[in-house]
Amino acid sequence: MNLDDQLSAFLGETPKQSRADIFTTEVIKRVEQQAFLDQLKGLVVGAGAIALVLWACAPALNAVVSAIAPSLAPTAAMLAFVAAVVMAGGPGVWRRLGLSVG
């Protein structure tokens, strides 16, 4: 905090922003927006490519899942039960299992 800021705080005034600071802030904001949009475009293209590959492989994946699903049903049911118990138990259970966050 420089002397002008201290004096403004003491007098109850808000310090005035210079035009250069406002211009710099706007330029940085626009650059960040453009970088975000570029990253978003890349992610959309990647998601589209993955969707296209999965769509092309759907018949083979459907056959594999149909063959494996009956043997995995009991395991999936047990995992769902364990997840429900852990979620219902709350933080006390999470700490005892070593899953505490924070």
PDB file of C-alpha atoms in Angstrom:
ATOM      1  CA  MET A   1       0.000   0.000   0.000  1.00  0.00           C
ATOM      2  CA  ASN A   2       1.611   3.235  -1.146  1.00  0.00           C
ATOM      3  CA  LEU A   3       1.195   6.647   0.413  1.00  0.00           C
ATOM      4  CA  ASP A   4      -1.620   7.692  -1.956  1.00  0.00           C
ATOM      5  CA  ASP A   5      -3.618   4.583  -1.047  1.00  0.00           C
ATOM      6  CA  GLN A   6      -3.065   5.209   2.657  1.00  0.00           C
ATOM      7  CA  LEU A   7      -4.123   8.825   2.326  1.00  0.00           C
ATOM      8  CA  SER A   8      -7.211   7.871   0.297  1.00  0.00           C
ATOM      9  CA  ALA A   9      -8.162   5.231   2.856  1.00  0.00           C
ATOM     10  CA  PHE A  10      -7.689   7.758   5.639  1.00  0.00           C
ATOM     11  CA  LEU A  11      -9.829  10.356   3.881  1.00  0.00           C
ATOM     12  CA  GLY A  12     -12.414   7.752   2.837  1.00  0.00           C
ATOM     13  CA  GLU A  13     -11.926   8.306  -0.858  1.00  0.00           C
ATOM     14  CA  THR A  14     -11.506   5.675  -3.504  1.00  0.00           C
ATOM     15  CA  PRO A  15      -8.326   6.023  -5.525  1.00  0.00           C
ATOM     16  CA  LYS A  16      -8.838   7.005  -9.154  1.00  0.00           C
ATOM     17  CA  GLN A  17      -7.803   4.553 -11.826  1.00  0.00           C
ATOM     18  CA  SER A  18      -5.651   5.878 -14.593  1.00  0.00           C
ATOM     19  CA  ARG A  19      -6.626   5.329 -18.218  1.00  0.00           C
ATOM     20  CA  ALA A  20      -3.552   3.170 -18.728  1.00  0.00           C
ATOM     21  CA  ASP A  21      -4.660   0.786 -15.970  1.00  0.00           C
ATOM     22  CA  ILE A  22      -8.155   0.516 -17.450  1.00  0.00           C
ATOM     23  CA  PHE A  23      -6.752  -0.078 -20.955  1.00  0.00           C
ATOM     24  CA  THR A  24      -4.349  -2.736 -19.676  1.00  0.00           C
ATOM     25  CA  THR A  25      -7.162  -4.483 -17.804  1.00  0.00           C
ATOM     26  CA  GLU A  26      -9.383  -4.538 -20.899  1.00  0.00           C
ATOM     27  CA  VAL A  27      -6.577  -5.884 -23.099  1.00  0.00           C
ATOM     28  CA  ILE A  28      -5.774  -8.637 -20.614  1.00  0.00           C
ATOM     29  CA  LYS A  29      -9.473  -9.513 -20.358  1.00  0.00           C
ATOM     30  CA  ARG A  30      -9.824  -9.834 -24.133  1.00  0.00           C
ATOM     31  CA  VAL A  31      -6.656 -11.920 -24.440  1.00  0.00           C
ATOM     32  CA  GLU A  32      -7.904 -14.282 -21.717  1.00  0.00           C
ATOM     33  CA  GLN A  33     -11.305 -14.549 -23.402  1.00  0.00           C
ATOM     34  CA  GLN A  34      -9.664 -15.433 -26.704  1.00  0.00           C
ATOM     35  CA  ALA A  35      -7.422 -18.012 -25.050  1.00  0.00           C
ATOM     36  CA  PHE A  36     -10.461 -19.551 -23.335  1.00  0.00           C
ATOM     37  CA  LEU A  37     -12.400 -19.721 -26.607  1.00  0.00           C
ATOM     38  CA  ASP A  38      -9.425 -21.297 -28.392  1.00  0.00           C
ATOM     39  CA  GLN A  39      -9.116 -23.917 -25.663  1.00  0.00           C
ATOM     40  CA  LEU A  40     -12.862 -24.546 -25.778  1.00  0.00           C
ATOM     41  CA  LYS A  41     -12.738 -25.037 -29.560  1.00  0.00           C
ATOM     42  CA  GLY A  42      -9.959 -27.584 -29.135  1.00  0.00           C
ATOM     43  CA  LEU A  43     -11.934 -29.472 -26.511  1.00  0.00           C
ATOM     44  CA  VAL A  44     -15.038 -29.506 -28.728  1.00  0.00           C
ATOM     45  CA  VAL A  45     -13.034 -30.916 -31.634  1.00  0.00           C
ATOM     46  CA  GLY A  46     -11.508 -33.577 -29.366  1.00  0.00           C
ATOM     47  CA  ALA A  47     -14.894 -34.550 -27.939  1.00  0.00           C
ATOM     48  CA  GLY A  48     -16.325 -34.766 -31.447  1.00  0.00           C
ATOM     49  CA  ALA A  49     -13.482 -37.030 -32.566  1.00  0.00           C
ATOM     50  CA  ILE A  50     -13.965 -39.318 -29.562  1.00  0.00           C
ATOM     51  CA  ALA A  51     -17.731 -39.441 -30.193  1.00  0.00           C
ATOM     52  CA  LEU A  52     -17.146 -40.330 -33.827  1.00  0.00           C
ATOM     53  CA  VAL A  53     -14.745 -43.152 -32.927  1.00  0.00           C
ATOM     54  CA  LEU A  54     -17.142 -44.525 -30.306  1.00  0.00           C
ATOM     55  CA  TRP A  55     -20.034 -44.330 -32.766  1.00  0.00           C
ATOM     56  CA  ALA A  56     -17.991 -46.255 -35.340  1.00  0.00           C
ATOM     57  CA  CYS A  57     -17.045 -48.895 -32.761  1.00  0.00           C
ATOM     58  CA  ALA A  58     -20.558 -49.174 -31.274  1.00  0.00           C
ATOM     59  CA  PRO A  59     -21.479 -52.551 -32.825  1.00  0.00           C
ATOM     60  CA  ALA A  60     -18.290 -54.216 -31.573  1.00  0.00           C
ATOM     61  CA  LEU A  61     -18.570 -52.569 -28.138  1.00  0.00           C
ATOM     62  CA  ASN A  62     -22.215 -53.625 -27.876  1.00  0.00           C
ATOM     63  CA  ALA A  63     -21.282 -57.266 -28.522  1.00  0.00           C
ATOM     64  CA  VAL A  64     -18.466 -57.174 -25.955  1.00  0.00           C
ATOM     65  CA  VAL A  65     -20.621 -55.517 -23.287  1.00  0.00           C
ATOM     66  CA  SER A  66     -23.458 -58.000 -23.906  1.00  0.00           C
ATOM     67  CA  ALA A  67     -21.041 -60.884 -23.348  1.00  0.00           C
ATOM     68  CA  ILE A  68     -19.422 -59.439 -20.211  1.00  0.00           C
ATOM     69  CA  ALA A  69     -22.446 -57.796 -18.515  1.00  0.00           C
ATOM     70  CA  PRO A  70     -23.974 -60.893 -16.877  1.00  0.00           C
ATOM     71  CA  SER A  71     -20.738 -61.763 -15.085  1.00  0.00           C
ATOM     72  CA  LEU A  72     -20.221 -58.169 -13.879  1.00  0.00           C
ATOM     73  CA  ALA A  73     -23.737 -57.606 -12.515  1.00  0.00           C
ATOM     74  CA  PRO A  74     -23.012 -58.962  -8.996  1.00  0.00           C
ATOM     75  CA  THR A  75     -19.813 -56.925  -8.773  1.00  0.00           C
ATOM     76  CA  ALA A  76     -21.613 -53.767  -9.891  1.00  0.00           C
ATOM     77  CA  ALA A  77     -24.359 -54.352  -7.318  1.00  0.00           C
ATOM     78  CA  MET A  78     -21.818 -54.823  -4.530  1.00  0.00           C
ATOM     79  CA  LEU A  79     -19.903 -51.677  -5.525  1.00  0.00           C
ATOM     80  CA  ALA A  80     -23.159 -49.687  -5.593  1.00  0.00           C
ATOM     81  CA  PHE A  81     -24.005 -50.960  -2.093  1.00  0.00           C
ATOM     82  CA  VAL A  82     -20.563 -50.043  -0.742  1.00  0.00           C
ATOM     83  CA  ALA A  83     -20.796 -46.579  -2.330  1.00  0.00           C
ATOM     84  CA  ALA A  84     -24.221 -46.057  -0.735  1.00  0.00           C
ATOM     85  CA  VAL A  85     -22.894 -47.067   2.701  1.00  0.00           C
ATOM     86  CA  VAL A  86     -19.868 -44.782   2.409  1.00  0.00           C
ATOM     87  CA  MET A  87     -21.999 -41.852   1.234  1.00  0.00           C
ATOM     88  CA  ALA A  88     -24.620 -42.404   3.942  1.00  0.00           C
ATOM     89  CA  GLY A  89     -21.975 -42.834   6.657  1.00  0.00           C
ATOM     90  CA  GLY A  90     -20.688 -39.321   6.208  1.00  0.00           C
ATOM     91  CA  PRO A  91     -17.337 -37.839   7.223  1.00  0.00           C
ATOM     92  CA  GLY A  92     -16.830 -40.234  10.171  1.00  0.00           C
ATOM     93  CA  VAL A  93     -16.791 -43.247   7.862  1.00  0.00           C
ATOM     94  CA  TRP A  94     -14.700 -41.386   5.316  1.00  0.00           C
ATOM     95  CA  ARG A  95     -12.014 -40.608   7.909  1.00  0.00           C
ATOM     96  CA  ARG A  96     -11.869 -44.235   9.121  1.00  0.00           C
ATOM     97  CA  LEU A  97     -11.435 -45.378   5.516  1.00  0.00           C
ATOM     98  CA  GLY A  98      -8.763 -42.756   4.867  1.00  0.00           C
ATOM     99  CA  LEU A  99     -10.921 -40.902   2.323  1.00  0.00           C
ATOM    100  CA  SER A 100     -11.078 -37.626   4.213  1.00  0.00           C
ATOM    101  CA  VAL A 101     -10.630 -34.559   2.027  1.00  0.00           C
ATOM    102  CA  GLY A 102      -8.963 -31.502   3.481  1.00  0.00           C
TER     103      GLY A 102
END
